[in-house]
XYZ file of C-alpha atoms in Angstrom:
241
model
C -23.929 -34.079 -61.707
C -23.568 -34.757 -57.984
C -20.276 -34.601 -56.104
C -19.087 -34.363 -52.539
C -18.010 -30.962 -51.246
C -14.291 -30.557 -51.872
C -14.328 -32.745 -54.976
C -14.219 -31.588 -58.590
C -16.403 -32.294 -61.615
C -15.217 -32.371 -65.216
C -17.602 -30.342 -67.380
C -17.811 -30.940 -71.128
C -19.622 -28.737 -73.632
C -20.218 -29.998 -77.166
C -21.879 -28.855 -80.375
C -19.971 -25.626 -81.025
C -16.639 -24.546 -82.334
C -15.681 -22.305 -79.420
C -17.062 -21.813 -75.937
C -17.218 -19.286 -73.170
C -18.521 -20.127 -69.714
C -20.185 -17.498 -67.571
C -17.772 -16.053 -65.036
C -17.491 -18.283 -61.984
C -14.493 -18.481 -59.605
C -15.039 -22.225 -59.107
C -14.231 -22.961 -62.774
C -10.655 -23.759 -63.777
C -11.053 -21.898 -67.104
C -13.761 -20.100 -69.106
C -12.659 -20.384 -72.742
C -12.393 -24.156 -73.081
C -15.118 -26.759 -73.589
C -14.085 -28.892 -70.589
C -13.192 -26.870 -67.490
C -12.985 -28.404 -64.033
C -15.609 -27.206 -61.550
C -15.021 -27.232 -57.791
C -18.237 -25.791 -56.340
C -18.764 -25.023 -52.654
C -22.487 -25.688 -52.930
C -25.178 -26.420 -55.517
C -24.150 -24.368 -58.578
C -25.519 -23.753 -62.062
C -22.864 -23.418 -64.755
C -23.821 -21.681 -68.050
C -21.937 -21.874 -71.314
C -22.253 -20.106 -74.675
C -21.175 -22.035 -77.762
C -20.361 -20.454 -81.129
C -20.283 -22.456 -84.363
C -18.254 -21.824 -87.517
C -20.967 -19.531 -88.841
C -20.797 -17.270 -85.800
C -24.146 -18.456 -84.505
C -24.494 -18.724 -80.747
C -26.505 -20.842 -78.377
C -26.477 -21.442 -74.658
C -26.895 -24.329 -72.264
C -26.404 -24.909 -68.576
C -26.123 -27.672 -66.032
C -26.305 -27.964 -62.291
C -23.602 -29.494 -60.114
C -25.109 -30.595 -56.827
C -22.976 -31.053 -53.753
C -23.313 -33.506 -50.885
C -22.128 -32.517 -47.429
C -19.266 -34.565 -46.040
C -20.094 -36.962 -43.223
C -19.355 -35.674 -39.717
C -16.848 -38.355 -38.805
C -15.813 -38.307 -35.147
C -13.656 -40.555 -32.982
C -14.150 -38.590 -29.786
C -11.464 -37.198 -27.524
C -7.937 -38.406 -26.883
C -7.433 -41.389 -24.593
C -4.868 -42.609 -22.080
C -4.125 -46.267 -21.413
C -1.712 -48.223 -19.242
C 0.914 -50.134 -21.216
C -0.379 -53.649 -21.744
C -4.027 -52.581 -21.572
C -6.416 -51.940 -24.468
C -8.834 -49.122 -25.239
C -11.942 -49.493 -27.391
C -11.990 -46.832 -30.123
C -15.326 -45.739 -31.610
C -15.864 -43.884 -34.881
C -19.278 -42.394 -35.671
C -20.946 -40.274 -38.352
C -20.519 -42.456 -41.431
C -21.652 -45.793 -42.859
C -18.345 -47.586 -43.380
C -14.939 -46.979 -41.866
C -11.314 -47.695 -42.637
C -8.546 -47.008 -40.123
C -5.041 -46.224 -41.325
C -2.845 -49.310 -41.108
C -1.559 -49.721 -37.552
C -0.357 -53.033 -36.055
C -1.680 -52.137 -32.603
C -5.306 -52.119 -33.862
C -7.418 -55.268 -33.643
C -9.073 -54.522 -37.027
C -9.076 -51.770 -39.663
C -12.484 -51.982 -41.357
C -14.808 -51.678 -38.358
C -15.962 -48.579 -36.449
C -14.831 -49.848 -33.033
C -11.459 -51.616 -33.012
C -9.389 -52.228 -29.894
C -6.074 -50.369 -29.649
C -3.112 -51.584 -27.592
C -0.350 -49.001 -28.117
C 3.063 -49.222 -26.458
C 3.896 -45.544 -27.076
C 1.963 -42.360 -27.806
C 0.066 -43.197 -31.013
C -2.231 -41.271 -33.361
C -5.052 -43.332 -34.848
C -6.678 -42.014 -38.052
C -9.921 -43.175 -39.644
C -11.728 -42.454 -42.910
C -15.516 -42.684 -42.849
C -17.683 -43.014 -45.968
C -21.415 -42.221 -46.081
C -24.191 -43.543 -48.315
C -23.368 -40.900 -50.971
C -19.781 -42.090 -51.207
C -18.526 -38.931 -49.497
C -15.574 -39.326 -47.159
C -14.194 -37.476 -44.188
C -11.462 -38.150 -41.652
C -10.824 -37.792 -37.963
C -8.092 -38.883 -35.587
C -7.228 -39.176 -31.928
C -4.144 -39.704 -29.825
C -3.802 -42.509 -27.306
C -1.183 -41.804 -24.642
C 0.478 -44.567 -22.658
C 1.318 -44.754 -18.972
C 4.075 -46.972 -17.609
C 2.983 -49.726 -15.257
C 4.316 -49.672 -11.679
C 7.353 -51.744 -10.722
C 5.678 -54.005 -8.194
C 8.052 -55.991 -5.952
C 6.749 -58.794 -3.731
C 10.110 -59.092 -1.976
C 12.788 -61.755 -1.891
C 11.924 -65.445 -1.753
C 11.823 -66.750 1.791
C 11.704 -69.949 3.778
C 9.885 -71.036 6.928
C 9.577 -74.144 9.021
C 6.217 -75.851 8.692
C 3.819 -74.306 11.159
C 5.750 -71.058 11.135
C 4.720 -67.678 9.752
C 6.532 -65.282 7.429
C 5.556 -61.662 6.774
C 5.278 -60.756 3.096
C 5.891 -57.176 1.974
C 4.944 -55.715 -1.429
C 6.166 -52.333 -2.707
C 5.823 -50.181 -5.822
C 2.106 -49.326 -5.672
C -0.211 -47.328 -3.462
C -0.273 -48.636 0.110
C -3.975 -49.503 -0.015
C -4.002 -50.820 -3.592
C -2.642 -54.342 -3.376
C -4.512 -57.596 -3.882
C -2.947 -61.000 -3.305
C -4.261 -64.034 -5.151
C -6.756 -65.912 -3.030
C -4.865 -68.278 -0.744
C -6.141 -69.618 2.602
C -2.641 -69.479 4.078
C -2.585 -65.669 3.878
C -3.849 -63.604 6.794
C -5.303 -60.930 4.469
C -5.582 -60.391 0.724
C -5.984 -56.608 0.309
C -2.944 -55.345 2.228
C 0.662 -54.891 1.184
C 2.072 -56.903 4.141
C 0.048 -60.043 4.929
C 1.355 -62.929 7.026
C 1.784 -66.266 5.284
C 1.580 -69.639 7.046
C 2.090 -72.125 4.232
C 1.945 -75.864 4.775
C 3.990 -76.558 1.657
C 6.236 -74.562 -0.641
C 3.956 -71.873 -2.096
C 4.174 -69.114 -4.684
C 2.258 -65.987 -3.692
C 1.120 -63.556 -6.410
C 0.316 -59.886 -5.753
C -1.199 -57.195 -7.988
C -0.304 -53.602 -7.175
C -1.894 -50.450 -8.567
C -0.360 -46.963 -8.787
C -1.868 -43.475 -8.652
C -2.688 -43.604 -12.401
C -4.716 -46.779 -12.003
C -2.057 -48.867 -13.754
C -1.392 -52.331 -12.356
C 1.380 -54.883 -12.414
C 2.089 -58.164 -10.684
C 4.980 -59.866 -8.929
C 5.464 -63.164 -7.146
C 7.363 -64.431 -4.138
C 8.154 -68.042 -3.290
C 8.052 -69.289 0.312
C 9.752 -72.636 0.801
C 8.529 -74.806 3.671
C 10.934 -76.972 5.662
C 9.760 -80.112 7.419
C 10.342 -80.214 11.167
C 13.047 -82.588 12.418
C 11.903 -85.813 14.074
C 13.143 -85.513 17.655
C 13.214 -88.654 19.875
C 13.685 -88.170 23.626
C 13.674 -91.898 24.281
C 11.269 -94.169 26.197
C 9.475 -93.156 29.369
C 11.168 -94.377 32.552
C 10.358 -94.884 36.279
C 12.776 -94.116 39.091
C 12.660 -93.943 42.856
C 12.812 -90.541 44.509
C 16.404 -89.676 45.010
C 17.668 -91.897 42.156
C 18.943 -90.755 38.772
C 18.411 -91.967 35.211
C 20.372 -91.359 32.031
C 18.274 -89.685 29.302
């Protein structure tokens, strides 16, 4: 008989009227034909059977044990809310993660996890002998920064407005590529839009977590000013504009 360490094997002696198994602490009982054996390693179990005539005979069997697979999921992880982390189980042949809606799959070694709160992920790994073992890890979550691109603004066409983002580290802002911005990797670029434009900024905090915000700059057309027709006058005369 072969079993995985930690499992039990049902023994069953036949051919006699009564039985006594040799003393062994891994047997559930000694005076029955069918004790349960829970060996910690390869073990030989011996039994003496007695028939109705008082005649005795002996037999034995070995119970071999397989080591459990060394299932590992590595150390705990930390992820920004909204981001994913790739989990990786090793040490076995097949894997099954405990049901968790924030996992991309349950029956693969390397699912993606997208937790919204501190979450423990548990996996069972099975080796080629059918032996199973478990491991788990915690994934902590970090809040994303509250990035603010400022209030919407307006400017006359040809004019410039200064944008100002807050909520992240001063040197960790990136504005979406736009030729009407003076710079993209600062928190306070100047914008010179030629039409109403939405500007998008990504800010990152000290934990490496990012968030975005937008600001709308409306562009006003310039008024059409008419000073009238050109005129000629003699020196000393006047004209009405």
